[in-house]
């Protein structure tokens, strides 16, 4: 992977490692956006309106997480790749089942996706800190707080 010219003072090897982690975060966040919309569009049941709105909130948050990841990646000299083919081929999230209708099923599925992304982001916090990129580590910490908050909100419907 070639890097774009930048005046960022991080050594190239550190930037490359962070770019890889940020690229994976971008891909997962884009997939999470689509999964949240899938749940938003198809949820049914007695908690419809609450879940419909919550799933839209998760979608909006995932848009922001993708944007944060992409912009940092580009600032480090990388190229953001959020093309649908890239996302479909590299997302660690399992495909969203089309047969889901009941709110609790959507809650379970979206909570699992949020938890998996949260785990990925937690690992990226540590990895970027370990290689010497505290700014990317801080960005991942910001994303992690948001993922944990939305997981809590979605998960509350599972146990309620």
mmCIF file of C-alpha atoms in Angstrom:
data_model
loop_
_atom_site.group_PDB
_atom_site.id
_atom_site.type_symbol
_atom_site.label_atom_id
_atom_site.label_comp_id
_atom_site.label_asym_id
_atom_site.label_seq_id
_atom_site.Cartn_x
_atom_site.Cartn_y
_atom_site.Cartn_z
ATOM 1 C CA UNK A 1 0.000 0.000 0.000
ATOM 2 C CA UNK A 2 1.433 3.342 -0.989
ATOM 3 C CA UNK A 3 0.896 6.361 1.217
ATOM 4 C CA UNK A 4 -0.113 9.831 0.110
ATOM 5 C CA UNK A 5 2.278 12.622 0.998
ATOM 6 C CA UNK A 6 1.549 14.110 4.402
ATOM 7 C CA UNK A 7 3.316 16.294 6.928
ATOM 8 C CA UNK A 8 2.173 14.004 9.729
ATOM 9 C CA UNK A 9 5.250 13.371 11.847
ATOM 10 C CA UNK A 10 4.475 9.780 12.815
ATOM 11 C CA UNK A 11 6.948 7.340 11.304
ATOM 12 C CA UNK A 12 5.675 5.552 8.208
ATOM 13 C CA UNK A 13 5.608 2.101 9.840
ATOM 14 C CA UNK A 14 3.383 3.398 12.656
ATOM 15 C CA UNK A 15 1.098 5.159 10.185
ATOM 16 C CA UNK A 16 0.763 1.983 8.124
ATOM 17 C CA UNK A 17 -0.258 -0.067 11.154
ATOM 18 C CA UNK A 18 -2.806 2.523 12.237
ATOM 19 C CA UNK A 19 -4.154 2.853 8.699
ATOM 20 C CA UNK A 20 -4.812 -0.892 8.638
ATOM 21 C CA UNK A 21 -6.758 -0.765 11.901
ATOM 22 C CA UNK A 22 -8.658 2.360 10.863
ATOM 23 C CA UNK A 23 -9.530 0.735 7.530
ATOM 24 C CA UNK A 24 -10.972 -2.289 9.305
ATOM 25 C CA UNK A 25 -12.948 0.008 11.603
ATOM 26 C CA UNK A 26 -14.306 1.840 8.556
ATOM 27 C CA UNK A 27 -15.442 -1.405 6.948
ATOM 28 C CA UNK A 28 -17.114 -2.721 10.096
ATOM 29 C CA UNK A 29 -18.813 0.609 10.832
ATOM 30 C CA UNK A 30 -20.256 0.732 7.303
ATOM 31 C CA UNK A 31 -21.585 -2.812 7.651
ATOM 32 C CA UNK A 32 -23.029 -1.893 11.056
ATOM 33 C CA UNK A 33 -24.794 1.102 9.452
ATOM 34 C CA UNK A 34 -26.484 -1.168 6.943
ATOM 35 C CA UNK A 35 -27.402 -3.732 9.598
ATOM 36 C CA UNK A 36 -28.975 -1.028 11.774
ATOM 37 C CA UNK A 37 -31.030 0.181 8.802
ATOM 38 C CA UNK A 38 -32.069 -3.389 8.016
ATOM 39 C CA UNK A 39 -33.390 -3.693 11.571
ATOM 40 C CA UNK A 40 -34.969 -0.212 11.388
ATOM 41 C CA UNK A 41 -36.876 -1.020 8.205
ATOM 42 C CA UNK A 42 -38.086 -4.470 9.195
ATOM 43 C CA UNK A 43 -38.784 -4.429 12.928
ATOM 44 C CA UNK A 44 -42.295 -5.366 14.013
ATOM 45 C CA UNK A 45 -44.009 -5.997 17.311
ATOM 46 C CA UNK A 46 -45.249 -4.186 20.389
ATOM 47 C CA UNK A 47 -42.054 -2.128 20.810
ATOM 48 C CA UNK A 48 -42.004 -1.090 17.149
ATOM 49 C CA UNK A 49 -41.680 2.674 17.490
ATOM 50 C CA UNK A 50 -39.090 2.583 20.282
ATOM 51 C CA UNK A 51 -36.928 0.079 18.395
ATOM 52 C CA UNK A 52 -37.486 1.755 15.022
ATOM 53 C CA UNK A 53 -36.110 5.014 16.453
ATOM 54 C CA UNK A 54 -33.315 3.317 18.410
ATOM 55 C CA UNK A 55 -32.089 1.427 15.361
ATOM 56 C CA UNK A 56 -32.014 4.693 13.413
ATOM 57 C CA UNK A 57 -29.929 6.214 16.225
ATOM 58 C CA UNK A 58 -27.462 3.321 15.952
ATOM 59 C CA UNK A 59 -27.286 3.892 12.187
ATOM 60 C CA UNK A 60 -26.468 7.583 12.652
ATOM 61 C CA UNK A 61 -23.794 6.781 15.225
ATOM 62 C CA UNK A 62 -22.209 4.186 12.925
ATOM 63 C CA UNK A 63 -22.090 6.785 10.128
ATOM 64 C CA UNK A 64 -20.080 9.013 12.491
ATOM 65 C CA UNK A 65 -17.756 6.150 13.511
ATOM 66 C CA UNK A 66 -17.046 5.370 9.866
ATOM 67 C CA UNK A 67 -16.365 9.035 9.148
ATOM 68 C CA UNK A 68 -13.978 9.386 12.092
ATOM 69 C CA UNK A 69 -12.079 6.277 10.990
ATOM 70 C CA UNK A 70 -11.891 7.340 7.343
ATOM 71 C CA UNK A 71 -10.763 10.881 8.058
ATOM 72 C CA UNK A 72 -7.982 9.792 10.429
ATOM 73 C CA UNK A 73 -6.881 7.142 7.946
ATOM 74 C CA UNK A 74 -6.593 9.746 5.175
ATOM 75 C CA UNK A 75 -4.826 12.200 7.519
ATOM 76 C CA UNK A 76 -2.164 9.528 8.052
ATOM 77 C CA UNK A 77 -1.624 9.210 4.300
ATOM 78 C CA UNK A 78 -3.941 6.314 3.507
ATOM 79 C CA UNK A 79 -6.872 5.967 1.140
ATOM 80 C CA UNK A 80 -10.291 5.347 2.668
ATOM 81 C CA UNK A 81 -12.051 2.448 0.952
ATOM 82 C CA UNK A 82 -15.709 2.246 1.834
ATOM 83 C CA UNK A 83 -16.849 0.703 -1.435
ATOM 84 C CA UNK A 84 -19.623 -1.809 -0.966
ATOM 85 C CA UNK A 85 -17.536 -4.588 -2.557
ATOM 86 C CA UNK A 86 -14.752 -3.948 -0.048
ATOM 87 C CA UNK A 87 -17.174 -3.918 2.875
ATOM 88 C CA UNK A 88 -18.929 -7.091 1.728
ATOM 89 C CA UNK A 89 -15.642 -8.910 1.281
ATOM 90 C CA UNK A 90 -13.928 -7.857 4.496
ATOM 91 C CA UNK A 91 -16.477 -7.179 7.212
ATOM 92 C CA UNK A 92 -16.127 -9.451 10.228
ATOM 93 C CA UNK A 93 -19.863 -9.160 10.937
ATOM 94 C CA UNK A 94 -22.066 -12.052 9.875
ATOM 95 C CA UNK A 95 -24.693 -11.216 7.233
ATOM 96 C CA UNK A 96 -27.918 -9.816 8.651
ATOM 97 C CA UNK A 97 -30.697 -12.437 8.413
ATOM 98 C CA UNK A 98 -33.562 -11.339 6.159
ATOM 99 C CA UNK A 99 -36.195 -13.394 7.947
ATOM 100 C CA UNK A 100 -36.116 -11.389 11.202
ATOM 101 C CA UNK A 101 -39.315 -9.504 12.074
ATOM 102 C CA UNK A 102 -39.808 -9.627 15.834
ATOM 103 C CA UNK A 103 -38.228 -6.802 17.793
ATOM 104 C CA UNK A 104 -36.378 -9.109 20.191
ATOM 105 C CA UNK A 105 -34.754 -10.942 17.275
ATOM 106 C CA UNK A 106 -33.557 -7.647 15.778
ATOM 107 C CA UNK A 107 -32.325 -6.525 19.202
ATOM 108 C CA UNK A 108 -30.319 -9.724 19.628
ATOM 109 C CA UNK A 109 -28.827 -9.491 16.129
ATOM 110 C CA UNK A 110 -27.893 -5.821 16.358
ATOM 111 C CA UNK A 111 -26.514 -6.227 19.890
ATOM 112 C CA UNK A 112 -24.271 -9.030 18.638
ATOM 113 C CA UNK A 113 -23.006 -6.799 15.803
ATOM 114 C CA UNK A 114 -22.360 -3.894 18.181
ATOM 115 C CA UNK A 115 -20.528 -6.193 20.604
ATOM 116 C CA UNK A 116 -18.315 -7.549 17.817
ATOM 117 C CA UNK A 117 -17.467 -4.040 16.618
ATOM 118 C CA UNK A 118 -16.846 -2.996 20.223
ATOM 119 C CA UNK A 119 -14.383 -5.857 20.642
ATOM 120 C CA UNK A 120 -12.583 -4.845 17.431
ATOM 121 C CA UNK A 121 -12.352 -1.226 18.589
ATOM 122 C CA UNK A 122 -11.092 -2.221 22.072
ATOM 123 C CA UNK A 123 -8.300 -4.196 20.434
ATOM 124 C CA UNK A 124 -7.479 -1.237 18.172
ATOM 125 C CA UNK A 125 -7.189 1.068 21.203
ATOM 126 C CA UNK A 126 -4.473 -1.150 22.636
ATOM 127 C CA UNK A 127 -2.745 -1.839 19.307
ATOM 128 C CA UNK A 128 -2.456 1.820 18.292
ATOM 129 C CA UNK A 129 -1.250 2.809 21.743
ATOM 130 C CA UNK A 130 1.333 -0.001 21.685
ATOM 131 C CA UNK A 131 2.770 1.067 18.296
ATOM 132 C CA UNK A 132 3.041 4.704 19.359
ATOM 133 C CA UNK A 133 -0.026 6.400 17.835
ATOM 134 C CA UNK A 134 -1.852 7.908 20.817
ATOM 135 C CA UNK A 135 -4.052 10.065 18.577
ATOM 136 C CA UNK A 136 -5.542 7.054 16.785
ATOM 137 C CA UNK A 137 -5.832 5.290 20.139
ATOM 138 C CA UNK A 138 -7.785 8.283 21.444
ATOM 139 C CA UNK A 139 -10.040 8.215 18.372
ATOM 140 C CA UNK A 140 -10.742 4.525 18.947
ATOM 141 C CA UNK A 141 -11.489 5.320 22.600
ATOM 142 C CA UNK A 142 -14.059 7.886 21.455
ATOM 143 C CA UNK A 143 -15.655 5.331 19.132
ATOM 144 C CA UNK A 144 -15.577 2.731 21.902
ATOM 145 C CA UNK A 145 -17.533 4.980 24.260
ATOM 146 C CA UNK A 146 -20.216 5.415 21.601
ATOM 147 C CA UNK A 147 -20.372 1.727 20.738
ATOM 148 C CA UNK A 148 -20.660 0.782 24.417
ATOM 149 C CA UNK A 149 -23.430 3.337 24.947
ATOM 150 C CA UNK A 150 -25.446 2.103 21.977
ATOM 151 C CA UNK A 151 -24.878 -1.535 22.918
ATOM 152 C CA UNK A 152 -26.235 -0.728 26.382
ATOM 153 C CA UNK A 153 -29.327 0.923 24.878
ATOM 154 C CA UNK A 154 -30.005 -1.948 22.472
ATOM 155 C CA UNK A 155 -29.218 -4.625 25.045
ATOM 156 C CA UNK A 156 -31.669 -3.021 27.516
ATOM 157 C CA UNK A 157 -34.490 -4.146 25.225
ATOM 158 C CA UNK A 158 -33.199 -7.719 25.271
ATOM 159 C CA UNK A 159 -33.327 -8.023 29.034
ATOM 160 C CA UNK A 160 -36.399 -5.849 29.610
#
